[in-house]
Structures are given as C-alpha cells and as structure tokens.
mmCIF file with all atom_site columns, C-alpha atoms in Angstrom:
data_model
loop_
_atom_site.group_PDB
_atom_site.id
_atom_site.type_symbol
_atom_site.label_atom_id
_atom_site.label_alt_id
_atom_site.label_comp_id
_atom_site.label_asym_id
_atom_site.label_entity_id
_atom_site.label_seq_id
_atom_site.pdbx_PDB_ins_code
_atom_site.Cartn_x
_atom_site.Cartn_y
_atom_site.Cartn_z
_atom_site.occupancy
_atom_site.B_iso_or_equiv
_atom_site.pdbx_formal_charge
_atom_site.auth_seq_id
_atom_site.auth_comp_id
_atom_site.auth_asym_id
_atom_site.auth_atom_id
_atom_site.pdbx_PDB_model_num
ATOM 1   C CA . PRO G 1 1   ? -31.462 -3.461  -13.906 1.00 71.00 ? 10  PRO G CA 1
ATOM 2   C CA . THR G 1 2   ? -27.562 -2.506  -14.537 1.00 81.00 ? 11  THR G CA 1
ATOM 3   C CA . LEU G 1 3   ? -25.947 -2.031  -11.251 1.00 81.00 ? 12  LEU G CA 1
ATOM 4   C CA . GLN G 1 4   ? -24.603 1.845   -11.840 1.00 80.00 ? 13  GLN G CA 1
ATOM 5   C CA . LEU G 1 5   ? -21.331 2.915   -9.789  1.00 73.00 ? 14  LEU G CA 1
ATOM 6   C CA . PRO G 1 6   ? -20.842 5.934   -9.436  1.00 82.00 ? 15  PRO G CA 1
ATOM 7   C CA . GLU G 1 7   ? -17.770 7.961   -11.114 1.00 87.00 ? 16  GLU G CA 1
ATOM 8   C CA . PHE G 1 8   ? -14.826 9.338   -8.315  1.00 94.00 ? 17  PHE G CA 1
ATOM 9   C CA . PRO G 1 9   ? -12.576 12.180  -9.809  1.00 95.00 ? 18  PRO G CA 1
ATOM 10  C CA . CYS G 1 10  ? -9.125  10.996  -10.327 1.00 96.00 ? 19  CYS G CA 1
ATOM 11  C CA . TYR G 1 11  ? -6.060  14.509  -9.828  1.00 97.00 ? 20  TYR G CA 1
ATOM 12  C CA . THR G 1 12  ? -3.133  12.292  -11.506 1.00 97.00 ? 21  THR G CA 1
ATOM 13  C CA . PRO G 1 13  ? -2.747  8.726   -13.138 1.00 97.00 ? 22  PRO G CA 1
ATOM 14  C CA . MET G 1 14  ? -2.905  6.191   -11.371 1.00 97.00 ? 23  MET G CA 1
ATOM 15  C CA . LEU G 1 15  ? 1.043   4.296   -11.543 1.00 97.00 ? 24  LEU G CA 1
ATOM 16  C CA . VAL G 1 16  ? 1.094   0.602   -10.247 1.00 98.00 ? 25  VAL G CA 1
ATOM 17  C CA . MET G 1 17  ? 3.987   -1.502  -10.397 1.00 98.00 ? 26  MET G CA 1
ATOM 18  C CA . GLN G 1 18  ? 3.825   -5.085  -11.873 1.00 98.00 ? 27  GLN G CA 1
ATOM 19  C CA . TYR G 1 19  ? 3.982   -7.535  -9.110  1.00 98.00 ? 28  TYR G CA 1
ATOM 20  C CA . THR G 1 20  ? 6.781   -9.085  -10.126 1.00 97.00 ? 29  THR G CA 1
ATOM 21  C CA . GLU G 1 21  ? 9.000   -6.064  -10.166 1.00 96.00 ? 30  GLU G CA 1
ATOM 22  C CA . PHE G 1 22  ? 7.590   -5.587  -6.332  1.00 97.00 ? 31  PHE G CA 1
ATOM 23  C CA . ARG G 1 23  ? 8.920   -9.204  -6.068  1.00 96.00 ? 32  ARG G CA 1
ATOM 24  C CA . ALA G 1 24  ? 12.290  -8.724  -7.374  1.00 95.00 ? 33  ALA G CA 1
ATOM 25  C CA . ALA G 1 25  ? 12.652  -5.033  -5.125  1.00 94.00 ? 34  ALA G CA 1
ATOM 26  C CA . GLY G 1 26  ? 13.019  -7.080  -2.339  1.00 93.00 ? 35  GLY G CA 1
ATOM 27  C CA . CYS G 1 27  ? 11.282  -4.375  -0.120  1.00 91.00 ? 36  CYS G CA 1
ATOM 28  C CA . LEU G 1 28  ? 8.884   -1.094  -0.552  1.00 91.00 ? 37  LEU G CA 1
ATOM 29  C CA . LEU G 1 29  ? 10.512  0.768   -3.066  1.00 92.00 ? 38  LEU G CA 1
ATOM 30  C CA . ARG G 1 30  ? 9.489   4.924   -2.416  1.00 91.00 ? 39  ARG G CA 1
ATOM 31  C CA . SER G 1 31  ? 8.244   6.710   -5.634  1.00 93.00 ? 40  SER G CA 1
ATOM 32  C CA . SER G 1 32  ? 11.150  8.430   -6.315  1.00 91.00 ? 41  SER G CA 1
ATOM 33  C CA . VAL G 1 33  ? 13.380  4.957   -5.887  1.00 91.00 ? 42  VAL G CA 1
ATOM 34  C CA . ALA G 1 34  ? 10.070  3.148   -7.921  1.00 91.00 ? 43  ALA G CA 1
ATOM 35  C CA . LYS G 1 35  ? 9.193   6.264   -10.614 1.00 88.00 ? 44  LYS G CA 1
ATOM 36  C CA . PRO G 1 36  ? 11.528  6.091   -13.368 1.00 84.00 ? 45  PRO G CA 1
ATOM 37  C CA . ASN G 1 37  ? 11.806  2.137   -14.395 1.00 92.00 ? 46  ASN G CA 1
ATOM 38  C CA . LEU G 1 38  ? 8.764   0.715   -12.459 1.00 95.00 ? 47  LEU G CA 1
ATOM 39  C CA . LEU G 1 39  ? 6.112   2.493   -11.906 1.00 97.00 ? 48  LEU G CA 1
ATOM 40  C CA . ARG G 1 40  ? 3.208   2.198   -15.428 1.00 97.00 ? 49  ARG G CA 1
ATOM 41  C CA . THR G 1 41  ? -0.320  3.524   -16.162 1.00 97.00 ? 50  THR G CA 1
ATOM 42  C CA . ALA G 1 42  ? -2.743  0.920   -14.799 1.00 97.00 ? 51  ALA G CA 1
ATOM 43  C CA . GLU G 1 43  ? -3.990  -0.445  -18.013 1.00 96.00 ? 52  GLU G CA 1
ATOM 44  C CA . PRO G 1 44  ? -7.648  -2.430  -18.379 1.00 93.00 ? 53  PRO G CA 1
ATOM 45  C CA . LYS G 1 45  ? -6.567  -5.498  -18.258 1.00 94.00 ? 54  LYS G CA 1
ATOM 46  C CA . ASP G 1 46  ? -4.309  -5.727  -15.035 1.00 97.00 ? 55  ASP G CA 1
ATOM 47  C CA . ILE G 1 47  ? -5.518  -7.100  -11.691 1.00 98.00 ? 56  ILE G CA 1
ATOM 48  C CA . CYS G 1 48  ? -4.730  -4.600  -9.512  1.00 98.00 ? 57  CYS G CA 1
ATOM 49  C CA . VAL G 1 49  ? -4.493  -4.367  -5.609  1.00 98.00 ? 58  VAL G CA 1
ATOM 50  C CA . PHE G 1 50  ? -4.927  -1.813  -3.604  1.00 97.00 ? 59  PHE G CA 1
ATOM 51  C CA . ILE G 1 51  ? -2.567  -1.890  -0.328  1.00 96.00 ? 60  ILE G CA 1
ATOM 52  C CA . SER G 1 52  ? -4.421  -0.134  2.457   1.00 92.00 ? 61  SER G CA 1
ATOM 53  C CA . HIS G 1 53  ? -1.638  0.300   5.089   1.00 85.00 ? 62  HIS G CA 1
ATOM 54  C CA . ASN G 1 54  ? -0.362  2.213   7.757   1.00 76.00 ? 63  ASN G CA 1
ATOM 55  C CA . TRP G 1 55  ? 3.048   2.392   8.597   1.00 70.00 ? 64  TRP G CA 1
ATOM 56  C CA . TRP G 1 56  ? 4.872   0.232   11.496  1.00 62.00 ? 65  TRP G CA 1
ATOM 57  C CA . MET G 1 57  ? 8.903   1.865   11.232  1.00 54.00 ? 66  MET G CA 1
ATOM 58  C CA . ARG G 1 58  ? 7.938   4.876   12.582  1.00 50.00 ? 67  ARG G CA 1
ATOM 59  C CA . HIS G 1 59  ? 10.787  8.179   13.024  1.00 48.00 ? 68  HIS G CA 1
ATOM 60  C CA . PRO G 1 60  ? 11.197  8.228   17.329  1.00 49.00 ? 69  PRO G CA 1
ATOM 61  C CA . GLU G 1 61  ? 10.015  11.255  17.042  1.00 46.00 ? 70  GLU G CA 1
ATOM 62  C CA . SER G 1 62  ? 6.646   10.395  15.997  1.00 40.00 ? 71  SER G CA 1
ATOM 63  C CA . ARG G 1 63  ? 5.462   8.895   19.203  1.00 41.00 ? 72  ARG G CA 1
ATOM 64  C CA . GLU G 1 64  ? 2.403   10.530  20.116  1.00 41.00 ? 73  GLU G CA 1
ATOM 65  C CA . GLY G 1 65  ? 2.462   12.958  22.427  1.00 37.00 ? 74  GLY G CA 1
ATOM 66  C CA . SER G 1 66  ? 5.462   14.480  20.405  1.00 38.00 ? 75  SER G CA 1
ATOM 67  C CA . ILE G 1 67  ? 4.460   16.461  17.231  1.00 36.00 ? 76  ILE G CA 1
ATOM 68  C CA . THR G 1 68  ? 3.460   19.436  17.934  1.00 40.00 ? 77  THR G CA 1
ATOM 69  C CA . SER G 1 69  ? 2.450   20.915  14.310  1.00 41.00 ? 78  SER G CA 1
ATOM 70  C CA . ASN G 1 70  ? 1.431   19.328  11.218  1.00 45.00 ? 79  ASN G CA 1
ATOM 71  C CA . SER G 1 71  ? 3.931   21.017  9.230   1.00 49.00 ? 80  SER G CA 1
ATOM 72  C CA . GLU G 1 72  ? 6.938   19.439  11.821  1.00 44.00 ? 81  GLU G CA 1
ATOM 73  C CA . SER G 1 73  ? 4.499   15.808  11.616  1.00 43.00 ? 82  SER G CA 1
ATOM 74  C CA . SER G 1 74  ? 4.504   16.139  8.271   1.00 46.00 ? 83  SER G CA 1
ATOM 75  C CA . ALA G 1 75  ? 9.054   16.626  8.231   1.00 46.00 ? 84  ALA G CA 1
ATOM 76  C CA . ILE G 1 76  ? 8.932   13.773  10.869  1.00 42.00 ? 85  ILE G CA 1
ATOM 77  C CA . MET G 1 77  ? 6.947   11.619  8.417   1.00 45.00 ? 86  MET G CA 1
ATOM 78  C CA . ASN G 1 78  ? 9.122   12.268  5.581   1.00 48.00 ? 87  ASN G CA 1
ATOM 79  C CA . LEU G 1 79  ? 12.374  10.902  7.256   1.00 52.00 ? 88  LEU G CA 1
ATOM 80  C CA . GLY G 1 80  ? 10.617  7.120   7.677   1.00 59.00 ? 89  GLY G CA 1
ATOM 81  C CA . CYS G 1 81  ? 9.203   4.653   5.800   1.00 71.00 ? 90  CYS G CA 1
ATOM 82  C CA . PRO G 1 82  ? 6.222   2.455   6.179   1.00 80.00 ? 91  PRO G CA 1
ATOM 83  C CA . ASP G 1 83  ? 8.361   -1.401  6.980   1.00 82.00 ? 92  ASP G CA 1
ATOM 84  C CA . PHE G 1 84  ? 10.643  -2.235  9.049   1.00 78.00 ? 93  PHE G CA 1
ATOM 85  C CA . ILE G 1 85  ? 14.561  -1.517  7.573   1.00 79.00 ? 94  ILE G CA 1
ATOM 86  C CA . ASP G 1 86  ? 16.269  -3.767  9.750   1.00 80.00 ? 95  ASP G CA 1
ATOM 87  C CA . GLY G 1 87  ? 16.877  -6.241  12.851  1.00 83.00 ? 96  GLY G CA 1
ATOM 88  C CA . GLU G 1 88  ? 14.737  -9.398  13.027  1.00 82.00 ? 97  GLU G CA 1
ATOM 89  C CA . HIS G 1 89  ? 11.482  -7.856  11.374  1.00 80.00 ? 98  HIS G CA 1
ATOM 90  C CA . LYS G 1 90  ? 12.967  -6.269  8.594   1.00 85.00 ? 99  LYS G CA 1
ATOM 91  C CA . ALA G 1 91  ? 10.610  -6.012  5.319   1.00 87.00 ? 100 ALA G CA 1
ATOM 92  C CA . LEU G 1 92  ? 7.996   -7.735  7.446   1.00 87.00 ? 101 LEU G CA 1
ATOM 93  C CA . LYS G 1 93  ? 5.227   -5.971  5.089   1.00 90.00 ? 102 LYS G CA 1
ATOM 94  C CA . TRP G 1 94  ? 7.117   -6.551  1.963   1.00 93.00 ? 103 TRP G CA 1
ATOM 95  C CA . ARG G 1 95  ? 6.934   -10.339 3.210   1.00 92.00 ? 104 ARG G CA 1
ATOM 96  C CA . THR G 1 96  ? 3.158   -10.504 3.908   1.00 91.00 ? 105 THR G CA 1
ATOM 97  C CA . ILE G 1 97  ? 2.394   -8.291  1.443   1.00 94.00 ? 106 ILE G CA 1
ATOM 98  C CA . CYS G 1 98  ? 3.961   -11.119 -1.058  1.00 96.00 ? 107 CYS G CA 1
ATOM 99  C CA . ASN G 1 99  ? 1.987   -14.288 0.946   1.00 93.00 ? 108 ASN G CA 1
ATOM 100 C CA . GLY G 1 100 ? -1.042  -11.714 0.608   1.00 94.00 ? 109 GLY G CA 1
ATOM 101 C CA . ILE G 1 101 ? -0.564  -11.348 -2.853  1.00 96.00 ? 110 ILE G CA 1
ATOM 102 C CA . ASP G 1 102 ? 0.770   -14.957 -3.427  1.00 96.00 ? 111 ASP G CA 1
ATOM 103 C CA . ALA G 1 103 ? -2.834  -15.958 -1.680  1.00 94.00 ? 112 ALA G CA 1
ATOM 104 C CA . LEU G 1 104 ? -4.674  -14.036 -3.664  1.00 96.00 ? 113 LEU G CA 1
ATOM 105 C CA . VAL G 1 105 ? -2.755  -16.493 -7.120  1.00 96.00 ? 114 VAL G CA 1
ATOM 106 C CA . VAL G 1 106 ? -3.070  -19.611 -6.234  1.00 96.00 ? 115 VAL G CA 1
ATOM 107 C CA . GLU G 1 107 ? -7.146  -18.607 -4.174  1.00 95.00 ? 116 GLU G CA 1
ATOM 108 C CA . PHE G 1 108 ? -8.299  -16.984 -7.762  1.00 96.00 ? 117 PHE G CA 1
ATOM 109 C CA . SER G 1 109 ? -5.964  -18.882 -10.420 1.00 97.00 ? 118 SER G CA 1
ATOM 110 C CA . LEU G 1 110 ? -4.735  -15.597 -11.414 1.00 97.00 ? 119 LEU G CA 1
ATOM 111 C CA . GLU G 1 111 ? -2.462  -15.032 -14.264 1.00 95.00 ? 120 GLU G CA 1
ATOM 112 C CA . MET G 1 112 ? 0.824   -13.943 -12.217 1.00 93.00 ? 121 MET G CA 1
ATOM 113 C CA . ARG G 1 113 ? 1.536   -11.184 -15.389 1.00 94.00 ? 122 ARG G CA 1
ATOM 114 C CA . HIS G 1 114 ? -0.968  -9.625  -14.751 1.00 96.00 ? 123 HIS G CA 1
ATOM 115 C CA . ILE G 1 115 ? -1.301  -8.562  -11.456 1.00 98.00 ? 124 ILE G CA 1
ATOM 116 C CA . VAL G 1 116 ? -0.359  -4.973  -10.949 1.00 98.00 ? 125 VAL G CA 1
ATOM 117 C CA . LEU G 1 117 ? -0.092  -3.280  -7.876  1.00 98.00 ? 126 LEU G CA 1
ATOM 118 C CA . TRP G 1 118 ? -0.940  0.138   -5.973  1.00 98.00 ? 127 TRP G CA 1
ATOM 119 C CA . MET G 1 119 ? -0.083  1.711   -2.291  1.00 96.00 ? 128 MET G CA 1
ATOM 120 C CA . ASP G 1 120 ? 1.013   5.025   -1.959  1.00 94.00 ? 129 ASP G CA 1
ATOM 121 C CA . TRP G 1 121 ? 4.721   4.754   -1.036  1.00 93.00 ? 130 TRP G CA 1
ATOM 122 C CA . PHE G 1 122 ? 5.467   4.061   -4.615  1.00 95.00 ? 131 PHE G CA 1
ATOM 123 C CA . SER G 1 123 ? 3.114   4.920   -6.613  1.00 97.00 ? 132 SER G CA 1
ATOM 124 C CA . ILE G 1 124 ? 1.926   8.683   -4.863  1.00 96.00 ? 133 ILE G CA 1
ATOM 125 C CA . ASP G 1 125 ? 4.843   11.340  -5.238  1.00 95.00 ? 134 ASP G CA 1
ATOM 126 C CA . GLN G 1 126 ? 6.083   11.733  -2.071  1.00 91.00 ? 135 GLN G CA 1
ATOM 127 C CA . ASP G 1 127 ? 8.386   14.475  -2.624  1.00 92.00 ? 136 ASP G CA 1
ATOM 128 C CA . ASP G 1 128 ? 6.357   16.966  -4.611  1.00 95.00 ? 137 ASP G CA 1
ATOM 129 C CA . MET G 1 129 ? 3.599   18.382  -2.430  1.00 95.00 ? 138 MET G CA 1
ATOM 130 C CA . GLU G 1 130 ? 1.569   19.212  -5.498  1.00 97.00 ? 139 GLU G CA 1
ATOM 131 C CA . GLN G 1 131 ? 1.498   15.985  -7.258  1.00 96.00 ? 140 GLN G CA 1
ATOM 132 C CA . LYS G 1 132 ? 0.951   14.199  -3.573  1.00 96.00 ? 141 LYS G CA 1
ATOM 133 C CA . THR G 1 133 ? -2.034  15.813  -2.970  1.00 96.00 ? 142 THR G CA 1
ATOM 134 C CA . ARG G 1 134 ? -3.241  15.287  -5.741  1.00 97.00 ? 143 ARG G CA 1
ATOM 135 C CA . GLY G 1 135 ? -2.814  11.986  -5.532  1.00 97.00 ? 144 GLY G CA 1
ATOM 136 C CA . ILE G 1 136 ? -4.639  11.395  -2.299  1.00 96.00 ? 145 ILE G CA 1
ATOM 137 C CA . ARG G 1 137 ? -7.356  13.373  -3.586  1.00 97.00 ? 146 ARG G CA 1
ATOM 138 C CA . SER G 1 138 ? -7.420  10.306  -6.408  1.00 97.00 ? 147 SER G CA 1
ATOM 139 C CA . MET G 1 139 ? -7.351  7.850   -3.939  1.00 96.00 ? 148 MET G CA 1
ATOM 140 C CA . ILE G 1 140 ? -11.160 6.400   -4.260  1.00 95.00 ? 149 ILE G CA 1
ATOM 141 C CA . HIS G 1 141 ? -11.225 6.448   -7.874  1.00 96.00 ? 150 HIS G CA 1
ATOM 142 C CA . TYR G 1 142 ? -8.096  4.665   -7.556  1.00 97.00 ? 151 TYR G CA 1
ATOM 143 C CA . ILE G 1 143 ? -9.563  1.850   -4.564  1.00 96.00 ? 152 ILE G CA 1
ATOM 144 C CA . THR G 1 144 ? -12.880 1.893   -7.278  1.00 94.00 ? 153 THR G CA 1
ATOM 145 C CA . ARG G 1 145 ? -10.593 0.975   -9.973  1.00 94.00 ? 154 ARG G CA 1
ATOM 146 C CA . SER G 1 146 ? -8.346  -1.449  -8.119  1.00 96.00 ? 155 SER G CA 1
ATOM 147 C CA . THR G 1 147 ? -9.740  -5.955  -7.990  1.00 96.00 ? 156 THR G CA 1
ATOM 148 C CA . PHE G 1 148 ? -9.365  -7.042  -4.736  1.00 97.00 ? 157 PHE G CA 1
ATOM 149 C CA . MET G 1 149 ? -7.437  -4.550  -1.748  1.00 96.00 ? 158 MET G CA 1
ATOM 150 C CA . LEU G 1 150 ? -5.020  -6.109  0.412   1.00 94.00 ? 159 LEU G CA 1
ATOM 151 C CA . ILE G 1 151 ? -4.853  -4.619  4.318   1.00 90.00 ? 160 ILE G CA 1
ATOM 152 C CA . PRO G 1 152 ? -1.118  -6.070  5.578   1.00 87.00 ? 161 PRO G CA 1
ATOM 153 C CA . LEU G 1 153 ? -0.623  -6.216  9.393   1.00 79.00 ? 162 LEU G CA 1
ATOM 154 C CA . PRO G 1 154 ? 2.151   -7.133  10.991  1.00 69.00 ? 163 PRO G CA 1
ATOM 155 C CA . THR G 1 155 ? 1.866   -11.445 11.554  1.00 58.00 ? 164 THR G CA 1
ATOM 156 C CA . PRO G 1 156 ? 2.001   -11.683 15.181  1.00 54.00 ? 165 PRO G CA 1
ATOM 157 C CA . ARG G 1 157 ? -0.044  -8.963  15.894  1.00 50.00 ? 166 ARG G CA 1
ATOM 158 C CA . ALA G 1 158 ? -2.823  -10.093 13.929  1.00 44.00 ? 167 ALA G CA 1
ATOM 159 C CA . GLU G 1 159 ? -2.666  -14.073 15.430  1.00 46.00 ? 168 GLU G CA 1
ATOM 160 C CA . GLN G 1 160 ? -1.568  -13.330 19.022  1.00 46.00 ? 169 GLN G CA 1
ATOM 161 C CA . GLU G 1 161 ? -5.431  -13.158 20.514  1.00 46.00 ? 170 GLU G CA 1
ATOM 162 C CA . SER G 1 162 ? -6.308  -16.980 18.610  1.00 45.00 ? 171 SER G CA 1
ATOM 163 C CA . GLY G 1 163 ? -3.288  -18.069 17.513  1.00 50.00 ? 172 GLY G CA 1
ATOM 164 C CA . ALA G 1 164 ? -4.505  -18.159 14.343  1.00 53.00 ? 173 ALA G CA 1
ATOM 165 C CA . PRO G 1 165 ? -4.454  -16.381 11.327  1.00 55.00 ? 174 PRO G CA 1
ATOM 166 C CA . ALA G 1 166 ? -7.248  -13.899 11.067  1.00 57.00 ? 175 ALA G CA 1
ATOM 167 C CA . CYS G 1 167 ? -8.412  -13.861 7.832   1.00 59.00 ? 176 CYS G CA 1
ATOM 168 C CA . PHE G 1 168 ? -11.332 -10.875 7.934   1.00 57.00 ? 177 PHE G CA 1
ATOM 169 C CA . PRO G 1 169 ? -10.461 -7.511  9.650   1.00 57.00 ? 178 PRO G CA 1
ATOM 170 C CA . GLU G 1 170 ? -13.047 -8.785  12.742  1.00 58.00 ? 179 GLU G CA 1
ATOM 171 C CA . GLN G 1 171 ? -10.396 -11.146 13.419  1.00 60.00 ? 180 GLN G CA 1
ATOM 172 C CA . ILE G 1 172 ? -7.609  -8.651  13.718  1.00 58.00 ? 181 ILE G CA 1
ATOM 173 C CA . ALA G 1 173 ? -6.984  -7.423  17.608  1.00 58.00 ? 182 ALA G CA 1
ATOM 174 C CA . GLY G 1 174 ? -6.886  -3.421  17.397  1.00 55.00 ? 183 GLY G CA 1
ATOM 175 C CA . TYR G 1 175 ? -8.154  -3.186  13.956  1.00 56.00 ? 184 TYR G CA 1
ATOM 176 C CA . GLY G 1 176 ? -10.193 -0.537  14.017  1.00 53.00 ? 185 GLY G CA 1
ATOM 177 C CA . HIS G 1 177 ? -7.543  2.303   15.471  1.00 49.00 ? 186 HIS G CA 1
ATOM 178 C CA . ARG G 1 178 ? -6.513  3.233   12.298  1.00 45.00 ? 187 ARG G CA 1
#
C-alpha cells in the first residue's frame, strides 16, 4: 500500500533562497532585503532545507518579564535580529547553518545547485502583517515540502554538556525550552 500524506493548507507561495546566495550573503538577510533579488518560489526539483530556529540575539528590552502586551512584544521583536550582529559571535547562526548544510552535502552527496533554504526571517514577509500571517499559517505546508530540517543551536551551548557535538535533539542541553 502507498502511504498517502495529508495535504496542509498553503496561503502564500513558499519562497526560498538558493544556498549559494545565502552563503555569499555572509549573514542572515531580512525578508525586505532578500525578497527583491534573492528569493524565488520553491520548485519540485529543489532540495529544500527548512531552518527551524529561535533567536540568539534579542533586543535588550525583550528579556523575560519586561514585556507587558502582545503588541509590545511584536514591536520589540521587530527591532531585533535572529543572529548576533556584532562581537565575537557575529553571524554565529549564519555560520552554524552553513556548516550544517555543508555537512548534509557531504553526507548525502547532494548537488549544491539544487539546495534551497526556507527560513522565516527571509522567506516570510516581516513588514506586511497580512502576508506575515499567511506565511506563518502556511508553515506546516512548507515543512512537508522540505527534504531536510536543520535546527541550528549556538555551538558552545550544544557542546557544553558532553564536550562532543550534538547530533540529536535529546543530546542538546535545554533543547525543549522553546
């Protein structure tokens, strides 16, 4: 018997970035920067890597307990960036993602030209709230269209418990907190 997968709703096209373009950017690009030239609609031939992440760099005011409303939370989060923007950890998430993709290329003998990435920061419009909502509501559809899912974590945190890199979620200290 053939396994029939459920269909999940898609409210806006799945926009992806070619991995080679992502690597050349040198940092995580916001949707408003990536959209004009670097994003395209996912195609069946693509090897899509869905990037599931949390924010490593937050606006100082977004610390737990200081947010009093959802609108305040949204406003503060829009000031931030999901990666470190300066200092010794600058672009750590971008570098971690590149290392993860490079490992996938080697392990599964993938052709670089077919690899595309989907990440909410650049694939979902961050400025138009209606489009953003459509993108968020379509995420389960995007996941089911992806070949791989990569969950980047700050390397020191992932390795601090055992001294060895984590390969599975249960090996990552504090993973379930998000």
